[in-house]
Amino acid sequence: MSFRLQRHPQSPVMIPDPTSTWECYNVFNPSVIYHNGLFHMHYRAQGLDWVSRIGYAVSVDGVHWNRLREPVLAPSDGTDSRGIEDPRVVALDDAFYMTYTAYGREFLGQGEPTHLGGGILPMIARSENLITWERIGPMVVGEDNKDHVLFPRKIGGRYAAFHRRWPHVWLAYSEDLRTWPEEWMAPIYGPRPDNWWDATSVGSNGVPIETEHGWLCLNHGYTTQVHDSANSLGQGSTVTRVYRLGVILLDLEDPTRVINRPKEPIFWPEELWELRGDVPNVVFSNANPVVDGTVYVYYGGADHVIGLATCSLDELVDYARFG
């Protein structure tokens, strides 16, 4: 059984703005939430200083977008001084929560530095209007951690989230979205060494989709390939990574239990703007809202532009169950 997402004929749906100083080079890896009859996008952007900020855009049809002229979330201190990356937004408890990656310095503090890992922290922010955001803080410290996303409802009376302790995807729980006890964390799945497309690394995509059959979760992965090649300086080698998208089905009340994980990907780079860009051979998604039975998968193409692919929710669930 095979399945693949279908590119929207008007993709890419957003490109950099050459008149802007902060989003003139790259716009990519967006979050999209459907709320009050509108598509709301938060996207990662890079401009003249190559620092990532989060922009905002709104759309009636999910294809044509009007964006704000200024970012809605920008670096503020040492925790995210080098960039704010890869937002994922969910509606929860009458508010909106954004998980994002803070890219900062490796050491923070005065005097003797405080070690927070390599400066890649899984952060959470809160908003009531999707424009103004209040930082809550990191899920974990002391390690590089990212690809985190909140579930759209509590599970067993607690907030739940994916995060990644490379190379595995983990599940975490919290009572207040501020403290995530280590004893409430557990790995779910990791790379498949015998599989051709996700043998090296995997990570979570957008907000999990609740269905009667389980949590439908899109993910990404790649397999590292090293190629020997001769060049003008002598013998050398090149490393190829092709990011592809897959799907996994998890138990509704115990998401650490994998119901099914199809072996084949559902999407991969093919268009020129996915094969060439700031980072080539990449389709990377943080967003999969469902509107009127259609799954809208927004993704970054080669870390440069934003694309859209769609599919039927029913057909995707069938593939997740039986693929």
Tab-separated table of N, CA, C and O in Angstrom, residues 32-141:
chain	number	residue	atom	x	y	z
A	32	VAL	N	0.909	26.524	11.069
A	32	VAL	CA	-0.370	27.059	10.594
A	32	VAL	C	-1.478	26.475	11.456
A	32	VAL	O	-1.554	25.251	11.648
A	33	ILE	N	-2.330	27.355	11.970
A	33	ILE	CA	-3.487	26.932	12.744
A	33	ILE	C	-4.731	27.536	12.110
A	33	ILE	O	-4.709	28.686	11.644
A	34	TYR	N	-5.820	26.759	12.062
A	34	TYR	CA	-7.081	27.251	11.501
A	34	TYR	C	-7.974	27.667	12.662
A	34	TYR	O	-8.316	26.855	13.520
A	35	HIS	N	-8.350	28.948	12.685
A	35	HIS	CA	-9.101	29.483	13.830
A	35	HIS	C	-10.051	30.573	13.351
A	35	HIS	O	-9.658	31.481	12.620
A	36	ASN	N	-11.327	30.469	13.758
A	36	ASN	CA	-12.349	31.457	13.406
A	36	ASN	C	-12.430	31.696	11.897
A	36	ASN	O	-12.566	32.836	11.440
A	37	GLY	N	-12.328	30.607	11.135
A	37	GLY	CA	-12.505	30.689	9.690
A	37	GLY	C	-11.320	31.216	8.917
A	37	GLY	O	-11.431	31.479	7.710
A	38	LEU	N	-10.162	31.345	9.581
A	38	LEU	CA	-8.972	31.848	8.916
A	38	LEU	C	-7.775	30.933	9.184
A	38	LEU	O	-7.702	30.285	10.233
A	39	PHE	N	-6.858	30.925	8.234
A	39	PHE	CA	-5.578	30.251	8.422
A	39	PHE	C	-4.593	31.268	8.997
A	39	PHE	O	-4.409	32.352	8.424
A	40	HIS	N	-3.966	30.919	10.106
A	40	HIS	CA	-2.993	31.793	10.748
A	40	HIS	C	-1.621	31.122	10.683
A	40	HIS	O	-1.444	30.010	11.186
A	41	MET	N	-0.671	31.786	10.061
A	41	MET	CA	0.665	31.225	9.869
A	41	MET	C	1.700	31.969	10.718
A	41	MET	O	1.713	33.195	10.775
A	42	HIS	N	2.545	31.201	11.379
A	42	HIS	CA	3.754	31.726	12.009
A	42	HIS	C	4.935	31.030	11.343
A	42	HIS	O	4.985	29.804	11.303
A	43	TYR	N	5.852	31.810	10.815
A	43	TYR	CA	6.898	31.223	9.994
A	43	TYR	C	8.266	31.740	10.418
A	43	TYR	O	8.424	32.840	10.967
A	44	ARG	N	9.265	30.946	10.147
A	44	ARG	CA	10.649	31.316	10.424
A	44	ARG	C	11.178	32.133	9.252
A	44	ARG	O	10.965	31.772	8.093
A	45	ALA	N	11.853	33.220	9.562
A	45	ALA	CA	12.370	34.100	8.517
A	45	ALA	C	13.802	34.511	8.841
A	45	ALA	O	14.172	34.666	10.008
A	46	GLN	N	14.586	34.718	7.784
A	46	GLN	CA	15.960	35.199	7.925
A	46	GLN	C	16.195	36.345	6.951
A	46	GLN	O	15.736	36.308	5.809
A	47	GLY	N	16.913	37.359	7.448
A	47	GLY	CA	17.185	38.525	6.631
A	47	GLY	C	18.656	38.858	6.582
A	47	GLY	O	19.512	37.964	6.577
A	48	LEU	N	18.960	40.132	6.578
A	48	LEU	CA	20.324	40.590	6.339
A	48	LEU	C	21.313	40.108	7.391
A	48	LEU	O	22.495	39.937	7.094
A	49	ASP	N	20.843	39.900	8.626
A	49	ASP	CA	21.767	39.452	9.681
A	49	ASP	C	21.776	37.943	9.859
A	49	ASP	O	22.463	37.423	10.730
A	50	TRP	N	20.981	37.214	9.055
A	50	TRP	CA	20.905	35.759	9.098
A	50	TRP	C	20.414	35.234	10.454
A	50	TRP	O	20.616	34.072	10.794
A	51	VAL	N	19.766	36.057	11.233
A	51	VAL	CA	19.174	35.637	12.503
A	51	VAL	C	17.706	35.297	12.267
A	51	VAL	O	16.979	36.053	11.623
A	52	SER	N	17.247	34.164	12.792
A	52	SER	CA	15.867	33.732	12.575
A	52	SER	C	14.910	34.470	13.513
A	52	SER	O	15.162	34.577	14.715
A	53	ARG	N	13.811	34.938	12.942
A	53	ARG	CA	12.715	35.551	13.678
A	53	ARG	C	11.419	34.881	13.252
A	53	ARG	O	11.385	34.177	12.246
A	54	ILE	N	10.352	35.131	13.988
A	54	ILE	CA	9.052	34.540	13.662
A	54	ILE	C	8.134	35.619	13.114
A	54	ILE	O	7.853	36.621	13.776
A	55	GLY	N	7.663	35.412	11.878
A	55	GLY	CA	6.704	36.311	11.254
A	55	GLY	C	5.298	35.742	11.332
A	55	GLY	O	5.089	34.570	11.676
A	56	TYR	N	4.331	36.590	11.002
A	56	TYR	CA	2.918	36.189	11.064
A	56	TYR	C	2.227	36.580	9.763
A	56	TYR	O	2.454	37.665	9.213
A	57	ALA	N	1.352	35.683	9.289
A	57	ALA	CA	0.540	35.949	8.103
A	57	ALA	C	-0.831	35.317	8.291
A	57	ALA	O	-1.004	34.368	9.069
A	58	VAL	N	-1.819	35.834	7.569
A	58	VAL	CA	-3.189	35.333	7.675
A	58	VAL	C	-3.760	35.132	6.279
A	58	VAL	O	-3.381	35.830	5.332
A	59	SER	N	-4.657	34.143	6.162
A	59	SER	CA	-5.207	33.797	4.848
A	59	SER	C	-6.640	33.308	4.985
A	59	SER	O	-7.000	32.651	5.976
A	60	VAL	N	-7.440	33.597	3.980
A	60	VAL	CA	-8.803	33.080	3.923
A	60	VAL	C	-8.830	31.673	3.348
A	60	VAL	O	-9.573	30.803	3.816
A	61	ASP	N	-7.996	31.418	2.344
A	61	ASP	CA	-8.041	30.141	1.635
A	61	ASP	C	-6.844	29.233	1.907
A	61	ASP	O	-6.774	28.123	1.383
A	62	GLY	N	-5.882	29.683	2.694
A	62	GLY	CA	-4.704	28.873	2.976
A	62	GLY	C	-3.656	28.907	1.887
A	62	GLY	O	-2.627	28.229	1.998
A	63	VAL	N	-3.877	29.714	0.854
A	63	VAL	CA	-2.953	29.798	-0.286
A	63	VAL	C	-2.411	31.211	-0.457
A	63	VAL	O	-1.210	31.405	-0.674
A	64	HIS	N	-3.290	32.205	-0.365
A	64	HIS	CA	-2.890	33.596	-0.539
A	64	HIS	C	-2.804	34.258	0.835
A	64	HIS	O	-3.767	34.234	1.604
A	65	TRP	N	-1.658	34.872	1.116
A	65	TRP	CA	-1.360	35.313	2.471
A	65	TRP	C	-1.091	36.808	2.544
A	65	TRP	O	-0.456	37.379	1.657
A	66	ASN	N	-1.563	37.414	3.637
A	66	ASN	CA	-1.211	38.778	3.995
A	66	ASN	C	-0.363	38.714	5.257
A	66	ASN	O	-0.775	38.127	6.263
A	67	ARG	N	0.831	39.312	5.224
A	67	ARG	CA	1.734	39.192	6.360
A	67	ARG	C	2.023	40.542	7.006
A	67	ARG	O	2.000	41.581	6.347
A	68	LEU	N	2.294	40.483	8.287
A	68	LEU	CA	2.694	41.674	9.017
A	68	LEU	C	4.074	42.133	8.560
A	68	LEU	O	4.895	41.330	8.138
A	69	ARG	N	4.315	43.423	8.706
A	69	ARG	CA	5.590	43.965	8.264
A	69	ARG	C	6.698	43.761	9.287
A	69	ARG	O	7.874	43.903	8.959
A	70	GLU	N	6.342	43.440	10.536
A	70	GLU	CA	7.333	43.235	11.573
A	70	GLU	C	7.161	41.838	12.174
A	70	GLU	O	6.050	41.297	12.195
A	71	PRO	N	8.225	41.239	12.689
A	71	PRO	CA	8.099	39.915	13.325
A	71	PRO	C	7.285	39.995	14.613
A	71	PRO	O	7.220	41.046	15.250
A	72	VAL	N	6.667	38.878	14.974
A	72	VAL	CA	5.895	38.820	16.211
A	72	VAL	C	6.714	38.222	17.358
A	72	VAL	O	6.312	38.318	18.515
A	73	LEU	N	7.833	37.582	17.032
A	73	LEU	CA	8.717	37.052	18.068
A	73	LEU	C	10.146	37.153	17.542
A	73	LEU	O	10.461	36.639	16.468
A	74	ALA	N	11.002	37.836	18.333
A	74	ALA	CA	12.381	38.072	17.914
A	74	ALA	C	13.317	37.795	19.077
A	74	ALA	O	12.902	37.786	20.238
A	75	PRO	N	14.589	37.536	18.794
A	75	PRO	CA	15.551	37.273	19.867
A	75	PRO	C	15.595	38.407	20.880
A	75	PRO	O	15.467	39.580	20.531
A	76	SER	N	15.796	38.012	22.167
A	76	SER	CA	15.764	39.019	23.226
A	76	SER	C	16.933	38.929	24.188
A	76	SER	O	17.309	39.918	24.790
A	77	ASP	N	17.492	37.739	24.379
A	77	ASP	CA	18.555	37.598	25.370
A	77	ASP	C	19.469	36.445	24.973
A	77	ASP	O	19.404	35.937	23.867
A	78	GLY	N	20.329	36.030	25.899
A	78	GLY	CA	21.290	34.984	25.581
A	78	GLY	C	20.672	33.656	25.232
A	78	GLY	O	21.238	32.880	24.469
A	79	THR	N	19.463	33.370	25.746
A	79	THR	CA	18.825	32.086	25.471
A	79	THR	C	18.509	31.914	23.992
A	79	THR	O	18.640	30.832	23.438
A	80	ASP	N	18.081	33.008	23.339
A	80	ASP	CA	17.722	32.924	21.919
A	80	ASP	C	18.421	34.007	21.106
A	80	ASP	O	17.918	34.439	20.073
A	81	SER	N	19.601	34.426	21.550
A	81	SER	CA	20.283	35.550	20.912
A	81	SER	C	20.680	35.269	19.472
A	81	SER	O	20.881	36.192	18.687
A	82	ARG	N	20.783	34.016	19.102
A	82	ARG	CA	21.206	33.663	17.746
A	82	ARG	C	20.038	33.235	16.862
A	82	ARG	O	20.243	32.843	15.711
A	83	GLY	N	18.810	33.280	17.417
A	83	GLY	CA	17.669	32.996	16.566
A	83	GLY	C	16.536	32.274	17.251
A	83	GLY	O	16.726	31.569	18.250
A	84	ILE	N	15.325	32.461	16.709
A	84	ILE	CA	14.111	31.765	17.143
A	84	ILE	C	13.615	30.973	15.948
A	84	ILE	O	13.328	31.549	14.895
A	85	GLU	N	13.493	29.662	16.110
A	85	GLU	CA	13.317	28.788	14.960
A	85	GLU	C	12.103	27.862	15.098
A	85	GLU	O	11.692	27.518	16.207
A	86	ASP	N	11.552	27.472	13.959
A	86	ASP	CA	10.647	26.332	13.800
A	86	ASP	C	9.464	26.342	14.767
A	86	ASP	O	9.324	25.461	15.629
A	87	PRO	N	8.546	27.320	14.629
A	87	PRO	CA	7.383	27.390	15.512
A	87	PRO	C	6.359	26.302	15.225
A	87	PRO	O	6.213	25.832	14.095
A	88	ARG	N	5.652	25.914	16.288
A	88	ARG	CA	4.493	25.024	16.179
A	88	ARG	C	3.448	25.544	17.155
A	88	ARG	O	3.710	25.618	18.359
A	89	VAL	N	2.261	25.905	16.650
A	89	VAL	CA	1.246	26.575	17.458
A	89	VAL	C	0.034	25.667	17.623
A	89	VAL	O	-0.415	25.024	16.672
A	90	VAL	N	-0.503	25.652	18.855
A	90	VAL	CA	-1.686	24.842	19.163
A	90	VAL	C	-2.634	25.666	20.010
A	90	VAL	O	-2.209	26.506	20.815
A	91	ALA	N	-3.955	25.462	19.822
A	91	ALA	CA	-4.975	26.067	20.673
A	91	ALA	C	-5.223	25.127	21.844
A	91	ALA	O	-5.499	23.941	21.658
A	92	LEU	N	-5.137	25.673	23.069
A	92	LEU	CA	-5.218	24.838	24.256
A	92	LEU	C	-5.652	25.703	25.435
A	92	LEU	O	-5.067	26.762	25.678
A	93	ASP	N	-6.688	25.264	26.158
A	93	ASP	CA	-7.144	25.973	27.359
A	93	ASP	C	-7.475	27.442	27.077
A	93	ASP	O	-7.071	28.351	27.815
A	94	ASP	N	-8.220	27.705	26.002
A	94	ASP	CA	-8.651	29.063	25.667
A	94	ASP	C	-7.484	30.017	25.417
A	94	ASP	O	-7.603	31.232	25.619
A	95	ALA	N	-6.363	29.492	25.007
A	95	ALA	CA	-5.206	30.311	24.655
A	95	ALA	C	-4.456	29.605	23.542
A	95	ALA	O	-4.832	28.510	23.097
A	96	PHE	N	-3.393	30.241	23.061
A	96	PHE	CA	-2.540	29.653	22.039
A	96	PHE	C	-1.144	29.476	22.622
A	96	PHE	O	-0.643	30.336	23.343
A	97	TYR	N	-0.545	28.349	22.296
A	97	TYR	CA	0.802	28.066	22.781
A	97	TYR	C	1.702	27.749	21.588
A	97	TYR	O	1.327	26.976	20.709
A	98	MET	N	2.859	28.373	21.598
A	98	MET	CA	3.852	28.145	20.557
A	98	MET	C	5.047	27.419	21.163
A	98	MET	O	5.625	27.863	22.162
A	99	THR	N	5.406	26.296	20.575
A	99	THR	CA	6.693	25.691	20.879
A	99	THR	C	7.658	26.121	19.786
A	99	THR	O	7.313	26.139	18.598
A	100	TYR	N	8.860	26.497	20.191
A	100	TYR	CA	9.854	26.950	19.233
A	100	TYR	C	11.240	26.625	19.768
A	100	TYR	O	11.432	26.396	20.971
A	101	THR	N	12.204	26.609	18.884
A	101	THR	CA	13.575	26.322	19.259
A	101	THR	C	14.332	27.628	19.457
A	101	THR	O	14.350	28.476	18.556
A	102	ALA	N	14.924	27.792	20.635
A	102	ALA	CA	15.769	28.947	20.919
A	102	ALA	C	17.214	28.568	20.618
A	102	ALA	O	17.740	27.590	21.154
A	103	TYR	N	17.831	29.352	19.768
A	103	TYR	CA	19.227	29.111	19.387
A	103	TYR	C	20.060	30.212	20.024
A	103	TYR	O	19.985	31.375	19.636
A	104	GLY	N	20.836	29.841	21.053
A	104	GLY	CA	21.585	30.840	21.797
A	104	GLY	C	23.018	30.428	22.021
A	104	GLY	O	23.555	29.550	21.363
A	105	ARG	N	23.628	31.080	22.993
A	105	ARG	CA	25.004	30.774	23.336
A	105	ARG	C	25.075	29.459	24.094
A	105	ARG	O	24.129	29.045	24.758
A	106	GLU	N	26.226	28.838	24.012
A	106	GLU	CA	26.399	27.559	24.697
A	106	GLU	C	26.437	27.742	26.205
A	106	GLU	O	25.968	26.910	26.961
A	107	PHE	N	26.983	28.870	26.676
A	107	PHE	CA	27.080	29.118	28.100
A	107	PHE	C	26.371	30.420	28.434
A	107	PHE	O	26.504	31.422	27.735
A	108	LEU	N	25.622	30.405	29.539
A	108	LEU	CA	24.880	31.577	29.988
A	108	LEU	C	25.257	31.888	31.425
A	108	LEU	O	25.673	31.014	32.177
A	109	GLY	N	25.075	33.138	31.829
A	109	GLY	CA	25.307	33.502	33.220
A	109	GLY	C	26.516	34.395	33.376
A	109	GLY	O	27.235	34.693	32.422
A	110	GLN	N	26.751	34.838	34.601
A	110	GLN	CA	27.877	35.689	34.915
A	110	GLN	C	28.870	34.908	35.755
A	110	GLN	O	28.513	33.987	36.474
A	111	GLY	N	30.120	35.322	35.697
A	111	GLY	CA	31.137	34.597	36.435
A	111	GLY	C	31.340	33.233	35.811
A	111	GLY	O	31.541	33.095	34.614
A	112	GLU	N	31.279	32.202	36.642
A	112	GLU	CA	31.354	30.849	36.119
A	112	GLU	C	30.121	30.568	35.274
A	112	GLU	O	28.990	30.707	35.756
A	113	PRO	N	30.286	30.197	34.003
A	113	PRO	CA	29.121	30.020	33.131
A	113	PRO	C	28.253	28.839	33.540
A	113	PRO	O	28.713	27.868	34.114
A	114	THR	N	26.965	28.966	33.266
A	114	THR	CA	26.015	27.881	33.484
A	114	THR	C	25.837	27.138	32.179
A	114	THR	O	25.512	27.735	31.156
A	115	HIS	N	26.070	25.852	32.195
A	115	HIS	CA	26.021	25.069	30.956
A	115	HIS	C	24.586	24.670	30.656
A	115	HIS	O	23.918	24.064	31.479
A	116	LEU	N	24.107	25.040	29.463
A	116	LEU	CA	22.762	24.669	29.026
A	116	LEU	C	22.826	23.840	27.762
A	116	LEU	O	21.971	23.920	26.907
A	117	GLY	N	23.837	23.015	27.631
A	117	GLY	CA	23.975	22.240	26.410
A	117	GLY	C	24.595	23.086	25.323
A	117	GLY	O	25.347	24.015	25.577
A	118	GLY	N	24.275	22.782	24.092
A	118	GLY	CA	24.853	23.485	22.961
A	118	GLY	C	24.113	24.726	22.555
A	118	GLY	O	24.341	25.273	21.491
A	119	GLY	N	23.193	25.186	23.369
A	119	GLY	CA	22.463	26.398	23.051
A	119	GLY	C	21.237	26.172	22.203
A	119	GLY	O	20.723	27.110	21.592
A	120	ILE	N	20.721	24.947	22.141
A	120	ILE	CA	19.503	24.635	21.387
A	120	ILE	C	18.456	24.164	22.385
A	120	ILE	O	18.506	23.039	22.881
A	121	LEU	N	17.502	25.059	22.712
A	121	LEU	CA	16.559	24.789	23.785
A	121	LEU	C	15.126	24.717	23.268
A	121	LEU	O	14.722	25.533	22.427
A	122	PRO	N	14.319	23.771	23.792
A	122	PRO	CA	12.907	23.667	23.414
A	122	PRO	C	12.056	24.600	24.277
A	122	PRO	O	11.778	24.316	25.430
A	123	MET	N	11.612	25.713	23.703
A	123	MET	CA	10.914	26.761	24.434
A	123	MET	C	9.405	26.712	24.195
A	123	MET	O	8.933	26.158	23.198
A	124	ILE	N	8.667	27.353	25.115
A	124	ILE	CA	7.213	27.482	25.002
A	124	ILE	C	6.834	28.944	25.249
A	124	ILE	O	7.399	29.597	26.128
A	125	ALA	N	5.886	29.463	24.465
A	125	ALA	CA	5.353	30.807	24.653
A	125	ALA	C	3.831	30.754	24.590
A	125	ALA	O	3.248	29.829	24.005
A	126	ARG	N	3.186	31.759	25.175
A	126	ARG	CA	1.726	31.806	25.267
A	126	ARG	C	1.198	33.102	24.668
A	126	ARG	O	1.820	34.152	24.776
A	127	SER	N	0.015	33.010	24.035
A	127	SER	CA	-0.629	34.185	23.448
A	127	SER	C	-2.139	34.045	23.550
A	127	SER	O	-2.675	32.934	23.561
A	128	GLU	N	-2.815	35.181	23.594
A	128	GLU	CA	-4.276	35.181	23.538
A	128	GLU	C	-4.799	35.698	22.206
A	128	GLU	O	-5.997	35.636	21.953
A	129	ASN	N	-3.886	36.208	21.355
A	129	ASN	CA	-4.340	36.808	20.096
A	129	ASN	C	-3.499	36.403	18.887
A	129	ASN	O	-3.699	36.918	17.785
A	130	LEU	N	-2.532	35.498	19.079
A	130	LEU	CA	-1.661	34.999	18.021
A	130	LEU	C	-0.630	36.033	17.536
A	130	LEU	O	0.183	35.727	16.668
A	131	ILE	N	-0.629	37.217	18.126
A	131	ILE	CA	0.302	38.270	17.725
A	131	ILE	C	1.297	38.573	18.847
A	131	ILE	O	2.508	38.629	18.625
A	132	THR	N	0.787	38.773	20.052
A	132	THR	CA	1.624	39.113	21.197
A	132	THR	C	1.912	37.841	21.993
A	132	THR	O	0.984	37.139	22.409
A	133	TRP	N	3.207	37.562	22.223
A	133	TRP	CA	3.609	36.307	22.845
A	133	TRP	C	4.383	36.551	24.125
A	133	TRP	O	5.260	37.417	24.188
A	134	GLU	N	4.058	35.759	25.138
A	134	GLU	CA	4.756	35.785	26.423
A	134	GLU	C	5.559	34.499	26.576
A	134	GLU	O	5.003	33.391	26.506
A	135	ARG	N	6.854	34.622	26.764
A	135	ARG	CA	7.694	33.449	26.940
A	135	ARG	C	7.411	32.771	28.283
A	135	ARG	O	7.346	33.434	29.314
A	136	ILE	N	7.256	31.449	28.229
A	136	ILE	CA	7.069	30.665	29.452
A	136	ILE	C	8.386	30.090	29.924
A	136	ILE	O	8.706	30.116	31.110
A	137	GLY	N	9.164	29.549	29.011
A	137	GLY	CA	10.458	28.984	29.375
A	137	GLY	C	10.717	27.679	28.656
A	137	GLY	O	9.918	27.225	27.822
A	138	PRO	N	11.838	27.026	28.957
A	138	PRO	CA	12.217	25.789	28.266
A	138	PRO	C	11.572	24.562	28.892
A	138	PRO	O	11.268	24.535	30.085
A	139	MET	N	11.381	23.531	28.065
A	139	MET	CA	10.915	22.246	28.576
A	139	MET	C	12.016	21.538	29.347
A	139	MET	O	11.767	20.924	30.386
A	140	VAL	N	13.228	21.573	28.813
A	140	VAL	CA	14.382	20.946	29.454
A	140	VAL	C	15.584	21.864	29.283
A	140	VAL	O	15.621	22.701	28.375
A	141	VAL	N	16.575	21.724	30.157
A	141	VAL	CA	17.844	22.428	30.022
A	141	VAL	C	18.962	21.406	30.185
A	141	VAL	O	18.723	20.259	30.570
